[in-house]
Short mmCIF file of C-alpha atoms in Angstrom, two decimals:
data_model
loop_
_atom_site.label_atom_id
_atom_site.label_comp_id
_atom_site.label_asym_id
_atom_site.label_seq_id
_atom_site.Cartn_x
_atom_site.Cartn_y
_atom_site.Cartn_z
CA MET A 424 -18.57 -5.21 -11.26
CA SER A 425 -16.77 -8.44 -12.11
CA VAL A 426 -16.15 -7.59 -15.79
CA GLU A 427 -13.86 -4.66 -14.87
CA PHE A 428 -12.32 -6.70 -12.09
CA PHE A 429 -11.35 -9.71 -14.22
CA LEU A 430 -10.18 -7.48 -17.07
CA GLY A 431 -8.08 -5.51 -14.57
CA ILE A 432 -6.52 -8.65 -13.07
CA ALA A 433 -5.73 -10.01 -16.55
CA ILE A 434 -4.15 -6.71 -17.66
CA LEU A 435 -2.20 -6.51 -14.39
CA VAL A 436 -0.66 -9.96 -14.87
CA ILE A 437 0.06 -9.43 -18.59
CA GLY A 438 1.49 -5.96 -17.94
CA THR A 439 3.71 -7.21 -15.11
CA THR A 440 5.18 -9.81 -17.43
CA ALA A 441 5.66 -7.18 -20.16
CA ALA A 442 7.37 -4.73 -17.77
CA ALA A 443 9.49 -7.42 -16.11
CA PHE A 444 10.84 -8.84 -19.38
CA PRO A 445 10.63 -6.07 -22.00
CA ARG A 446 11.88 -6.61 -25.53
CA PRO A 447 14.00 -4.79 -26.69
CA LYS A 448 15.37 -4.16 -23.21
CA THR A 449 15.67 -0.38 -23.17
CA TYR A 450 14.61 2.11 -20.50
CA LEU A 451 11.87 3.60 -22.66
CA THR A 452 10.34 0.23 -23.55
CA ARG A 453 10.21 -0.70 -19.89
CA LEU A 454 8.75 2.70 -18.95
CA ILE A 455 6.02 2.42 -21.60
CA ASN A 456 5.29 -1.19 -20.58
CA LEU A 457 4.88 0.01 -16.98
CA GLU A 458 1.70 1.80 -18.09
CA ILE A 459 0.02 -1.56 -18.73
CA PRO A 460 -0.05 -2.85 -15.11
CA ALA A 461 -0.99 0.69 -14.05
CA TRP A 462 -4.06 0.38 -16.28
CA GLY A 463 -4.87 -2.96 -14.69
CA LEU A 464 -4.65 -1.39 -11.23
CA LEU A 465 -6.93 1.46 -12.37
CA LEU A 466 -9.56 -1.03 -13.56
CA ILE A 467 -9.36 -2.93 -10.24
CA MET A 468 -9.83 0.35 -8.32
CA LEU A 469 -12.74 1.23 -10.64
CA SER A 470 -14.45 -2.08 -9.94
CA PHE A 471 -14.28 -1.45 -6.18
CA ASP A 472 -15.46 2.21 -6.43
CA GLU A 473 -12.22 3.62 -4.97
CA THR A 474 -12.65 7.03 -6.62
CA LEU A 475 -10.23 9.11 -4.57
CA ALA A 476 -7.46 6.51 -4.79
CA LEU A 477 -8.01 6.24 -8.57
CA LEU A 478 -7.77 9.99 -9.20
CA THR A 479 -4.72 10.39 -6.95
CA PHE A 480 -3.03 7.44 -8.63
CA ILE A 481 -3.49 9.10 -12.05
CA ALA A 482 -1.95 12.35 -10.76
CA VAL A 483 0.98 10.59 -9.06
CA THR A 484 1.67 8.47 -12.16
CA ALA A 485 1.96 11.66 -14.21
CA ILE A 486 4.55 13.09 -11.77
CA SER A 487 6.51 9.82 -11.51
CA THR A 488 6.71 9.52 -15.31
CA PHE A 489 8.11 13.06 -15.33
CA VAL A 490 10.73 12.12 -12.70
CA ILE A 491 11.81 8.91 -14.47
CA VAL A 492 12.00 10.49 -17.93
CA ARG A 493 14.28 13.18 -16.46
CA VAL A 494 16.68 10.52 -15.13
CA VAL A 495 16.60 8.49 -18.36
CA GLU A 496 17.25 11.62 -20.42
CA ARG A 497 20.31 12.56 -18.32
CA ARG A 498 21.60 9.00 -18.54
CA HIS A 499 21.32 9.07 -22.33
CA ALA A 500 22.94 12.50 -22.58
CA ALA A 501 25.98 11.38 -20.55
CA MET B 1126 -17.22 -12.16 -3.15
CA GLU B 1127 -14.87 -14.40 -1.17
CA GLY B 1128 -14.02 -16.38 -4.28
CA ILE B 1129 -13.29 -13.22 -6.26
CA TYR B 1130 -11.03 -11.91 -3.48
CA ALA B 1131 -9.07 -15.18 -3.31
CA PHE B 1132 -8.69 -15.26 -7.10
CA GLY B 1133 -7.48 -11.64 -7.19
CA LEU B 1134 -5.06 -12.26 -4.35
CA LEU B 1135 -3.62 -15.28 -6.16
CA ALA B 1136 -3.18 -13.37 -9.43
CA VAL B 1137 -1.54 -10.38 -7.70
CA PHE B 1138 0.83 -12.66 -5.78
CA ALA B 1139 1.79 -14.36 -9.04
CA SER B 1140 2.55 -10.89 -10.50
CA ILE B 1141 4.62 -10.02 -7.42
CA VAL B 1142 6.68 -13.20 -7.89
CA ILE B 1143 7.26 -12.27 -11.56
CA GLY B 1144 8.20 -8.69 -10.65
CA PHE B 1145 10.67 -9.66 -7.93
CA TRP B 1146 12.18 -12.39 -10.10
CA ALA B 1147 12.95 -9.71 -12.69
CA LEU B 1148 14.28 -7.39 -9.95
CA VAL B 1149 16.67 -10.07 -8.64
CA ARG B 1150 18.02 -10.81 -12.14
CA GLU B 1151 18.57 -7.14 -13.03
CA ASN B 1152 22.04 -5.59 -12.85
CA ASP B 1153 21.49 -2.11 -14.27
CA ASP B 1154 20.55 0.42 -11.55
CA LEU B 1155 18.17 2.52 -13.66
CA HIS B 1156 16.30 -0.62 -14.72
CA ARG B 1157 16.07 -1.44 -11.02
CA ILE B 1158 14.45 1.95 -10.31
CA LEU B 1159 11.88 1.24 -13.03
CA LEU B 1160 11.17 -2.18 -11.52
CA THR B 1161 10.73 -0.55 -8.11
CA ASP B 1162 7.92 1.44 -9.72
CA LEU B 1163 6.40 -1.85 -10.89
CA ALA B 1164 6.67 -3.26 -7.36
CA GLU B 1165 4.84 -0.18 -6.05
CA ILE B 1166 1.97 -0.71 -8.51
CA LEU B 1167 1.69 -4.36 -7.41
CA ALA B 1168 1.70 -3.42 -3.72
CA LEU B 1169 -1.10 -0.90 -4.40
CA ALA B 1170 -3.07 -3.59 -6.25
CA LEU B 1171 -2.73 -5.80 -3.18
CA ILE B 1172 -4.14 -3.02 -0.99
CA ALA B 1173 -6.87 -2.15 -3.52
CA LEU B 1174 -8.22 -5.71 -3.20
CA VAL B 1175 -9.30 -4.90 0.37
CA ALA B 1176 -12.10 -3.01 -1.43
CA THR B 1177 -13.37 -0.80 1.40
CA ASP B 1178 -12.76 2.74 2.61
CA LEU B 1179 -9.78 1.28 4.47
CA ALA B 1180 -8.17 0.52 1.08
CA GLU B 1181 -8.49 4.18 0.06
CA ALA B 1182 -7.15 5.35 3.40
CA LEU B 1183 -4.10 3.10 2.92
CA ILE B 1184 -3.54 3.86 -0.77
CA LEU B 1185 -3.42 7.68 -0.45
CA PRO B 1186 -0.42 7.91 1.94
CA GLY B 1187 1.18 5.02 0.01
CA LEU B 1188 1.06 7.11 -3.17
CA VAL B 1189 2.53 10.21 -1.49
CA VAL B 1190 5.33 8.21 0.13
CA GLY B 1191 5.94 6.37 -3.15
CA ILE B 1192 6.42 9.53 -5.21
CA SER B 1193 8.76 11.14 -2.65
CA GLU B 1194 10.73 7.89 -2.47
CA LEU B 1195 11.04 7.76 -6.25
CA MET B 1196 12.23 11.39 -6.35
CA ALA B 1197 14.80 10.76 -3.61
CA ILE B 1198 16.12 7.59 -5.28
CA SER B 1199 16.38 9.30 -8.67
CA GLU B 1200 18.29 12.23 -7.12
CA VAL B 1201 20.69 9.82 -5.35
CA PHE B 1202 21.18 7.98 -8.64
CA LEU B 1203 21.93 11.21 -10.53
CA VAL B 1204 24.45 12.36 -7.91
CA ARG B 1205 26.18 9.00 -7.71
CA GLU B 1206 26.53 8.67 -11.48
CA GLY B 1207 27.75 12.27 -11.71
CA LEU B 1208 24.91 13.29 -14.01
CA VAL B 1209 24.00 16.47 -12.10
CA ARG B 1210 24.44 19.47 -14.30
CA GLN B 1211 23.94 23.13 -13.58
CA PRO B 1212 21.78 24.90 -16.12
CA GLU B 1213 23.84 27.58 -17.86
CA ARG B 1214 21.01 30.01 -18.21
CA MET B 1215 17.82 29.84 -16.17
CA LEU B 1216 14.62 30.89 -17.88
CA GLN B 1217 14.03 34.46 -16.74
CA ILE B 1218 11.01 36.42 -17.85
CA GLU B 1219 9.37 39.44 -16.32
CA VAL B 1220 6.26 37.63 -15.08
CA MET B 1221 8.38 35.18 -13.06
CA ASP B 1222 9.58 38.06 -10.87
CA SER B 1223 6.25 39.73 -10.26
CA ALA B 1224 3.65 36.94 -10.26
CA PRO B 1225 4.87 34.22 -7.82
CA GLY B 1226 4.23 36.06 -4.57
CA LEU B 1227 0.61 36.93 -5.24
CA LEU B 1228 -0.29 33.75 -7.13
CA ALA B 1229 1.34 31.48 -4.53
CA LEU B 1230 -0.46 33.38 -1.78
CA ALA B 1231 -3.82 32.94 -3.55
CA LEU B 1232 -3.26 29.22 -4.19
CA VAL B 1233 -1.99 28.51 -0.67
CA GLY B 1234 -4.89 30.51 0.82
CA TYR B 1235 -7.44 28.61 -1.26
CA GLY B 1236 -5.72 25.33 -0.35
CA ILE B 1237 -5.98 26.10 3.36
CA LEU B 1238 -9.66 26.90 2.83
CA LEU B 1239 -10.18 23.50 1.16
CA SER B 1240 -8.00 21.71 3.76
CA GLY B 1241 -7.28 18.00 3.77
CA PHE B 1242 -5.71 16.10 0.88
CA SER B 1243 -7.04 18.15 -2.06
CA GLY B 1244 -6.27 21.39 -0.20
CA GLY B 1245 -2.71 20.16 0.26
CA ALA B 1246 -2.46 19.52 -3.48
CA VAL B 1247 -3.68 23.04 -4.35
CA ALA B 1248 -1.40 24.71 -1.79
CA GLY B 1249 1.47 22.48 -2.98
CA ILE B 1250 1.04 23.75 -6.55
CA GLY B 1251 1.28 27.30 -5.22
CA VAL B 1252 4.54 26.50 -3.41
CA ILE B 1253 5.92 24.64 -6.47
CA PHE B 1254 5.28 27.74 -8.58
CA TYR B 1255 6.98 29.95 -6.01
CA PHE B 1256 10.07 27.74 -5.78
CA VAL B 1257 10.37 27.33 -9.54
CA CYS B 1258 10.28 31.09 -10.09
CA LYS B 1259 12.13 32.44 -7.07
CA GLY B 1260 14.70 29.74 -6.33
CA HIS B 1261 14.76 27.81 -3.09
CA ASP B 1262 18.10 28.22 -1.32
CA GLU B 1263 18.02 27.49 2.42
CA ARG B 1264 14.30 26.78 2.42
CA PHE B 1265 14.67 23.05 2.97
CA ALA B 1266 15.07 23.54 6.71
CA LEU B 1267 11.68 25.28 6.77
CA LEU B 1268 10.05 22.40 4.86
CA GLU B 1269 11.54 19.85 7.26
CA THR B 1270 10.28 21.83 10.26
CA LEU B 1271 6.78 22.02 8.73
CA SER B 1272 6.84 18.28 8.09
CA GLY B 1273 7.84 17.63 11.70
CA TYR B 1274 4.98 19.79 13.01
CA ALA B 1275 2.56 17.94 10.70
CA TRP B 1276 3.66 14.60 12.17
CA ALA B 1277 3.23 15.90 15.71
CA MET B 1278 -0.27 17.20 14.86
CA TRP B 1279 -1.15 13.84 13.39
CA ILE B 1280 -0.08 12.02 16.55
CA VAL B 1281 -2.06 14.48 18.70
CA ALA B 1282 -5.16 13.92 16.53
CA PHE B 1283 -4.66 10.16 16.86
CA PHE B 1284 -4.53 10.39 20.64
CA ILE B 1285 -7.69 12.53 20.64
CA PHE B 1286 -9.48 9.84 18.62
CA MET B 1287 -8.28 7.12 20.98
CA LEU B 1288 -8.52 8.79 24.40
CA LEU B 1289 -11.19 11.50 24.02
CA PRO B 1290 -13.54 10.16 21.32
CA GLN B 1291 -16.21 12.72 22.22
CA TYR B 1292 -13.94 15.45 20.75
CA TRP B 1293 -13.66 13.63 17.40
CA PHE B 1294 -14.46 16.77 15.39
CA PHE B 1295 -11.47 18.58 16.89
CA GLY B 1296 -9.33 15.56 15.99
CA VAL B 1297 -10.61 15.61 12.40
CA LEU B 1298 -9.74 19.31 12.09
CA ILE B 1299 -6.20 18.77 13.43
CA ALA B 1300 -5.64 15.76 11.15
CA GLY B 1301 -6.98 17.71 8.15
CA ALA B 1302 -4.60 20.60 8.82
CA ALA B 1303 -1.69 18.18 9.31
CA ILE B 1304 -2.26 16.33 6.04
CA LEU B 1305 -2.56 19.72 4.31
CA LEU B 1306 0.94 20.66 5.55
CA LYS B 1307 2.30 17.22 4.70
CA VAL B 1308 1.01 17.03 1.13
CA ALA B 1309 1.88 20.67 0.39
CA GLY B 1310 5.43 20.14 1.69
CA LYS B 1311 5.95 16.95 -0.32
CA MET B 1312 4.59 18.50 -3.52
CA SER B 1313 6.68 21.62 -3.14
CA LEU B 1314 9.78 19.41 -3.51
CA VAL B 1315 8.83 19.12 -7.20
CA GLY B 1316 9.48 22.85 -7.55
CA THR B 1317 13.11 22.38 -6.50
CA MET B 1318 13.90 19.97 -9.33
CA ARG B 1319 15.32 22.67 -11.52
CA GLY B 1320 18.66 22.22 -9.79
CA GLY B 1321 20.43 24.66 -7.54
CA ALA B 1322 22.93 25.15 -4.75
CA ASN B 1323 21.84 22.59 -2.16
CA VAL B 1324 19.87 20.07 -4.21
#
């Protein structure tokens, strides 16, 4: 259990730093970097056997990426 | 176990400090929306550390609320920045006129049969498909009414659990039907994202 847990915590902290201070600072870089802490969270959920939460989180992340990309695309087009 | 929990809590709190530090220093609104997403992930990590069924019970509504919040904020952002544009020509093909009624009916029927959270998701997909194909003018009032009924059913189920615990199965059924309505209503909002009169 603890291997996934510690890996998840490490990825969460690293990913938070990467998403908080992306380089170069564009919307897309930050959006892609946001996937890293999400992965950390998934590993933490996996280590605690939270199956339903894990699956729902994957589905919701897909929808939220769709929503954010739509906004970024309109912002770039304007 | 205690040590692991304390360590995880410490690491997640450190991440939250980093995330909010970045949020405070940010001036661009769209970057702020992205950082709000980060804050949501960190909050979920905090709940996930509880590591019991309670964590799952707290994470699921958190996810549903989070996605509707993100959609609302993004719509407000688009309207405020004047980035809303009407599509010149909607996609119109034959199957979009004939299929939605029957397919939405089948999906919603199957969703009601499943009930609960996954049933809500299946029924929601049916409603999304219907809205995308048929348009959605003046249907928001209906969704709001449904959402209100779902809340009321939830409260009733809660009182049954608290006051009449011997009827717990009835309470479970009411709560399952209510979350079906709630999730289906929230998901059907996705179908209205094509733009239109009152969006």
